[in-house]
Amino acid sequence: SGECTFVGSPTGCKKLTAAEYMQWVHALQPDAFVALSEEAPCWDGVSTKKTQAATKKTEAWLAECGEKANGIPMFASVQGGADEGERRAAAVAVASRDDVAGFSIGSLGAGETPGGVRAGLLAAAIAPLPAGKPRHITGLGAPLEIIMCVEAGVDLMDASFCHVCTQQGYALNFPLEPPHKCGAGLDVGGDEDSAPGGKRKRAESGAGAGAGAEEENASRDDEGALRTEKEEEQEAEQRLVAGGDAFKINLWALSYRRDPRPLLPGCDCFTCSNHSRAYIHHLLQCHEMTAAVLLDIHNIHFYCNFFAEVRSAVGAGKFGEFAAFHRNRAAVGGA
């Protein structure tokens, strides 16, 4: 069709038709692509007529892209704006198509109210889709958003969360999984001590039953000493005061200007293996490009490990425990 959408580029806003879009797809030869879509705004007040027009345009482009796919797997875009009924109808319209390899839930993270409203829109879009094909989502990428998406049945997440953290001077820093309170030892959770990549520190086994009871609600600091819940709460409060939260620390904060520790003790990424928080703080204060490079290295490496833990929890049937652990940490500020 001759209809087009508009996309941002380094030189401004550009028109893009489905035919032009497919030229780019064939030039890039991706493993899969999402059919061109018209993304309706998700905030309140957008007219139903405008949302329905965007959905119809997306459906027409799906057919056109499918004709030109030439064997490249195609995901159908499921739109619908802030209207649960429209999202459900858009999903029903593409659910039975044989020419799609999966489905991409669009327009979330684009102005809708977080929490129950967002979860309702996501559920409405996913419910009609077959379980045998992957569900993909863009726009949602923070840890609790990832957890919500997994619970809803999303398989693939595509977001700029790590780089947005980097741009704001944040380093991801949180325990990847709940501390195990049974078995050979204690998997160290806590603010500073989760060690991605399978290198988690453990309390030595063989201690008496009394020592084990004391360790149940404690983690270890950088020198291996047990920290009490009160000490963890104090550290969480310091994070908040410095502009961080339960999942990240703010390297712009002056409290890190002489901190010799890596961004996350135990992390085996290049940044944590070679540089300190004080050095990253210095680079940020001097507006050095290297700060963004080093933060991106750490954030992406760490988040890949987070996703590995998500998959592990799902495979072990313990995702409910995993989700509750991270939600509880967020609720108390990261203690």
Coordinates of C-alpha atoms in Angstrom, one line a residue:
S1 CA 0.0 0.0 0.0
G2 CA 1.0 3.6 -0.3
E3 CA 0.5 4.3 3.4
C4 CA 3.5 5.0 5.5
T5 CA 4.6 5.4 9.1
F6 CA 7.2 7.8 10.4
V7 CA 10.4 6.8 12.1
G8 CA 13.2 8.8 13.8
S9 CA 16.6 9.0 12.2
P10 CA 19.9 11.0 12.9
T11 CA 18.7 13.5 10.3
G12 CA 15.1 13.8 11.5
C13 CA 11.8 12.1 11.0
K14 CA 11.4 10.0 7.8
K15 CA 8.5 8.4 6.0
L16 CA 8.7 4.6 5.7
T17 CA 6.4 2.4 3.6
A18 CA 6.0 -1.4 4.0
A19 CA 7.8 -1.9 0.7
E20 CA 10.8 0.2 1.9
Y21 CA 10.8 -1.6 5.2
M22 CA 11.0 -5.0 3.5
Q23 CA 14.0 -3.8 1.4
W24 CA 15.8 -3.1 4.7
V25 CA 14.8 -6.5 6.0
H26 CA 16.2 -8.3 3.0
A27 CA 19.4 -6.2 3.1
L28 CA 20.0 -7.2 6.8
Q29 CA 18.9 -10.8 6.5
P30 CA 17.9 -11.1 10.2
D31 CA 17.0 -14.4 11.9
A32 CA 13.5 -13.0 12.2
F33 CA 11.7 -9.6 11.9
V34 CA 8.6 -7.9 13.2
A35 CA 6.2 -6.8 10.5
L36 CA 5.9 -3.0 10.1
S37 CA 3.3 -1.5 12.6
E38 CA 1.6 1.7 13.5
E39 CA 2.2 2.2 17.2
A40 CA -0.8 3.8 18.8
P41 CA -0.1 5.9 21.9
C42 CA -0.9 4.2 25.2
W43 CA -1.8 7.1 27.4
D44 CA -5.4 8.0 28.5
G45 CA -7.4 10.2 26.2
V46 CA -6.4 8.7 22.8
S47 CA -9.6 8.2 20.8
T48 CA -10.9 4.7 20.0
K49 CA -11.1 5.7 16.4
K50 CA -7.4 6.6 16.2
T51 CA -6.4 3.3 18.0
Q52 CA -8.6 1.2 15.6
A53 CA -7.1 3.0 12.6
A54 CA -3.6 2.1 13.8
T55 CA -4.6 -1.5 14.3
K56 CA -6.1 -1.8 10.8
K57 CA -3.0 -0.3 9.2
T58 CA -0.8 -2.7 11.1
E59 CA -2.9 -5.7 9.9
A60 CA -2.7 -4.5 6.3
W61 CA 1.1 -4.1 6.6
L62 CA 1.3 -7.6 8.1
A63 CA -0.2 -9.1 4.9
E64 CA 2.1 -7.0 2.7
C65 CA 5.2 -7.9 4.6
G66 CA 4.2 -11.6 4.6
E67 CA 4.0 -11.5 0.8
K68 CA 7.6 -10.1 0.6
A69 CA 9.2 -12.2 3.4
N70 CA 10.7 -14.7 1.1
G71 CA 11.3 -17.3 3.8
I72 CA 12.6 -14.9 6.6
P73 CA 10.6 -15.7 9.8
M74 CA 8.1 -13.0 10.5
F75 CA 6.5 -11.9 13.8
A76 CA 3.1 -10.3 13.7
S77 CA 2.8 -7.0 15.7
V78 CA -0.1 -6.9 18.1
Q79 CA -1.2 -3.3 18.8
G80 CA -4.3 -1.8 20.4
G81 CA -3.1 1.1 22.5
A82 CA -4.6 1.6 25.9
D83 CA -7.8 -0.3 25.0
E84 CA -7.9 -3.9 26.4
G85 CA -10.7 -4.8 24.0
E86 CA -8.8 -3.6 21.0
R87 CA -5.6 -5.4 22.1
R88 CA -7.6 -8.6 22.5
A89 CA -9.2 -8.2 19.0
A90 CA -5.8 -7.4 17.4
A91 CA -4.4 -10.6 18.9
V92 CA -7.4 -12.7 17.8
A93 CA -6.9 -11.4 14.2
V94 CA -3.4 -12.7 13.9
A95 CA -3.4 -15.7 16.2
S96 CA -4.4 -18.3 13.6
R97 CA -2.2 -17.0 10.8
D98 CA 0.1 -19.7 9.4
D99 CA 2.6 -17.2 7.9
V100 CA 3.8 -15.8 11.2
A101 CA 6.6 -17.4 13.3
G102 CA 5.7 -15.5 16.5
F103 CA 4.0 -12.4 17.9
S104 CA 5.4 -9.1 19.1
I105 CA 3.4 -7.1 21.7
G106 CA 3.8 -3.4 20.8
S107 CA 3.2 0.0 22.3
L108 CA 3.8 -0.9 25.9
G109 CA 6.1 1.2 28.0
A110 CA 4.8 4.2 25.9
G111 CA 2.7 6.1 28.4
E112 CA 0.3 3.6 30.0
T113 CA 0.0 3.5 33.8
P114 CA 2.4 1.0 35.3
G115 CA 1.0 -1.7 37.5
G116 CA -2.4 -3.1 37.1
V117 CA -3.3 -1.2 33.9
R118 CA -0.1 -2.3 32.1
A119 CA -0.5 -5.9 33.3
G120 CA -4.1 -5.9 32.1
L121 CA -3.1 -4.7 28.6
L122 CA -0.4 -7.3 28.4
A123 CA -2.7 -10.1 29.5
A124 CA -5.4 -9.0 27.0
A125 CA -2.9 -9.2 24.1
I126 CA -1.4 -12.6 25.1
A127 CA -4.5 -14.6 26.1
P128 CA -5.6 -15.3 22.5
L129 CA -2.2 -16.2 21.2
P130 CA -1.1 -19.8 20.7
A131 CA 1.4 -21.1 23.3
G132 CA 3.4 -22.9 20.6
K133 CA 4.8 -19.7 19.1
P134 CA 7.1 -17.2 20.8
R135 CA 5.8 -14.0 22.3
H136 CA 8.1 -10.9 22.0
I137 CA 7.8 -7.5 23.7
T138 CA 9.6 -4.2 23.4
G139 CA 9.7 -1.2 25.6
L140 CA 9.7 -3.0 29.0
G141 CA 13.1 -3.9 30.4
A142 CA 13.5 -3.1 34.1
P143 CA 13.9 -6.1 36.4
L144 CA 10.3 -6.0 37.8
E145 CA 9.0 -5.4 34.3
I146 CA 10.8 -8.5 33.1
I147 CA 9.4 -10.5 35.9
M148 CA 5.9 -9.4 35.1
C149 CA 6.4 -10.2 31.4
V150 CA 7.6 -13.7 32.2
E151 CA 4.7 -14.3 34.5
A152 CA 2.3 -13.2 31.7
G153 CA 3.9 -15.6 29.2
V154 CA 6.3 -13.5 27.2
D155 CA 9.4 -15.4 25.8
L156 CA 11.5 -12.6 24.3
M157 CA 12.3 -9.1 25.7
D158 CA 13.9 -6.4 23.7
A159 CA 14.6 -3.2 25.6
S160 CA 17.2 -0.4 26.1
F161 CA 17.1 -0.6 29.9
C162 CA 20.9 -1.3 30.3
H163 CA 21.9 1.6 28.1
V164 CA 19.4 4.0 29.7
C165 CA 21.0 3.1 33.0
T166 CA 24.4 3.8 31.5
Q167 CA 23.3 7.2 30.1
Q168 CA 22.2 8.2 33.6
G169 CA 25.4 7.0 35.3
Y170 CA 23.9 3.9 37.0
A171 CA 25.6 0.6 37.5
L172 CA 23.4 -2.5 38.0
N173 CA 24.0 -4.0 41.4
F174 CA 21.7 -6.5 43.0
P175 CA 21.6 -10.1 44.1
L176 CA 20.6 -12.3 41.2
E177 CA 18.7 -14.9 43.1
P178 CA 17.4 -15.6 46.6
P179 CA 19.9 -16.8 49.1
H180 CA 19.5 -20.5 49.6
K181 CA 18.9 -21.2 53.3
C182 CA 19.3 -24.9 53.1
G183 CA 21.9 -27.4 51.8
A184 CA 25.7 -27.1 51.7
G185 CA 26.0 -23.4 52.3
L186 CA 24.5 -20.0 51.9
D187 CA 24.3 -18.4 48.5
V188 CA 25.2 -14.8 49.2
G189 CA 22.5 -12.4 48.3
G190 CA 22.6 -8.9 49.6
D191 CA 23.5 -5.6 48.0
E192 CA 27.2 -6.0 47.2
D193 CA 27.9 -9.7 47.0
S194 CA 26.0 -11.5 44.4
A195 CA 28.6 -12.9 42.0
P196 CA 27.3 -13.3 38.4
G197 CA 28.5 -16.0 36.1
G198 CA 28.3 -18.9 38.5
K199 CA 31.0 -17.5 40.9
R200 CA 28.8 -16.9 44.0
K201 CA 30.5 -17.0 47.3
R202 CA 29.3 -19.5 49.8
A203 CA 29.4 -19.8 53.5
E204 CA 31.5 -22.8 54.5
S205 CA 29.5 -25.9 55.3
G206 CA 29.9 -27.8 58.5
A207 CA 29.2 -25.0 60.9
G208 CA 27.0 -25.9 63.9
A209 CA 23.3 -25.6 63.9
G210 CA 23.4 -22.4 65.9
A211 CA 25.7 -20.7 63.4
G212 CA 23.4 -21.8 60.6
A213 CA 20.4 -20.2 62.3
E214 CA 22.3 -17.0 62.7
E215 CA 23.3 -17.0 59.0
E216 CA 19.7 -17.4 57.8
N217 CA 18.9 -13.7 57.7
A218 CA 22.4 -12.4 57.0
S219 CA 24.7 -12.0 54.0
R220 CA 28.4 -11.3 53.8
D221 CA 30.2 -8.1 53.2
D222 CA 33.2 -7.7 50.8
E223 CA 35.6 -9.2 53.4
G224 CA 33.4 -12.2 54.0
A225 CA 32.0 -11.0 57.4
L226 CA 28.3 -11.7 58.1
R227 CA 26.0 -8.7 57.9
T228 CA 22.9 -8.4 59.9
E229 CA 19.5 -7.3 58.5
K230 CA 19.9 -4.0 60.3
E231 CA 23.3 -3.4 58.5
E232 CA 21.7 -4.3 55.2
E233 CA 18.8 -1.9 55.8
Q234 CA 21.4 0.9 56.6
E235 CA 23.2 0.1 53.4
A236 CA 19.9 0.2 51.4
E237 CA 19.1 3.6 52.9
Q238 CA 22.6 4.9 51.9
R239 CA 21.8 3.7 48.3
L240 CA 18.6 5.7 48.2
V241 CA 20.3 8.8 49.7
A242 CA 22.9 8.5 46.9
G243 CA 20.2 8.4 44.2
G244 CA 20.2 4.7 43.6
D245 CA 17.5 2.1 44.3
A246 CA 17.1 -1.7 44.9
F247 CA 18.6 -2.5 41.5
K248 CA 21.3 0.0 40.8
I249 CA 23.8 2.5 42.3
N250 CA 24.3 6.1 41.1
L251 CA 28.0 6.6 40.2
W252 CA 27.5 10.4 40.0
A253 CA 27.1 10.4 43.8
L254 CA 30.0 12.0 45.7
S255 CA 29.8 9.0 48.1
Y256 CA 31.7 7.0 45.5
R257 CA 34.5 9.4 44.8
R258 CA 37.0 7.4 46.9
D259 CA 35.3 4.0 46.8
P260 CA 38.0 1.4 45.8
R261 CA 35.5 -1.4 45.2
P262 CA 34.4 -2.6 41.8
L263 CA 30.9 -1.8 40.6
L264 CA 29.8 -5.2 41.9
P265 CA 32.3 -7.2 44.0
G266 CA 32.5 -10.7 42.5
C267 CA 31.4 -9.7 39.0
D268 CA 33.8 -11.0 36.4
C269 CA 33.1 -8.4 33.7
F270 CA 36.0 -6.4 32.2
T271 CA 35.0 -3.2 34.1
C272 CA 34.7 -4.8 37.5
S273 CA 37.9 -6.8 37.0
N274 CA 40.0 -3.7 36.1
H275 CA 38.4 -0.5 37.5
S276 CA 36.8 0.9 40.7
R277 CA 33.7 2.9 41.5
A278 CA 35.9 5.9 42.2
Y279 CA 37.4 5.7 38.7
I280 CA 34.0 5.5 37.1
H281 CA 32.8 8.4 39.2
H282 CA 35.9 10.4 38.1
L283 CA 35.2 9.7 34.4
L284 CA 31.5 10.8 34.8
Q285 CA 32.5 14.0 36.5
C286 CA 35.0 14.7 33.7
H287 CA 32.4 13.8 31.1
E288 CA 34.7 11.2 29.6
M289 CA 33.2 8.9 26.9
T290 CA 35.0 6.0 28.6
A291 CA 32.6 6.1 31.5
A292 CA 29.7 5.1 29.2
V293 CA 31.8 2.3 27.6
L294 CA 32.7 0.8 30.9
L295 CA 29.3 1.1 32.4
D296 CA 27.7 -0.5 29.3
I297 CA 30.1 -3.4 29.5
H298 CA 29.2 -4.1 33.1
N299 CA 25.4 -3.4 32.8
I300 CA 25.0 -5.7 29.7
H301 CA 27.2 -8.4 31.2
F302 CA 25.3 -8.3 34.5
Y303 CA 21.8 -8.3 32.8
C304 CA 22.7 -11.3 30.7
N305 CA 23.4 -13.1 33.9
F306 CA 20.1 -11.9 35.3
F307 CA 18.3 -13.4 32.4
A308 CA 20.3 -16.6 32.9
E309 CA 18.9 -16.8 36.4
V310 CA 15.4 -16.1 35.1
R311 CA 15.6 -19.1 32.8
S312 CA 17.1 -21.2 35.5
A313 CA 14.3 -20.3 37.9
V314 CA 11.6 -21.1 35.3
G315 CA 13.3 -24.4 34.5
A316 CA 13.5 -25.4 38.1
G317 CA 9.9 -24.5 38.8
K318 CA 10.9 -21.8 41.3
F319 CA 10.1 -18.6 39.4
G320 CA 7.4 -17.7 42.0
E321 CA 10.1 -17.6 44.7
F322 CA 12.5 -15.7 42.4
A323 CA 9.8 -13.1 41.6
A324 CA 8.8 -12.7 45.3
F325 CA 12.4 -12.2 46.3
H326 CA 13.0 -9.3 43.9
R327 CA 9.7 -7.7 44.6
N328 CA 10.3 -7.8 48.3
R329 CA 13.7 -6.2 47.9
A330 CA 12.2 -3.4 45.8
A331 CA 9.5 -2.8 48.3
V332 CA 12.0 -2.2 51.1
G333 CA 14.5 -0.2 49.0
G334 CA 17.0 -3.0 48.4
A335 CA 17.7 -4.4 51.8

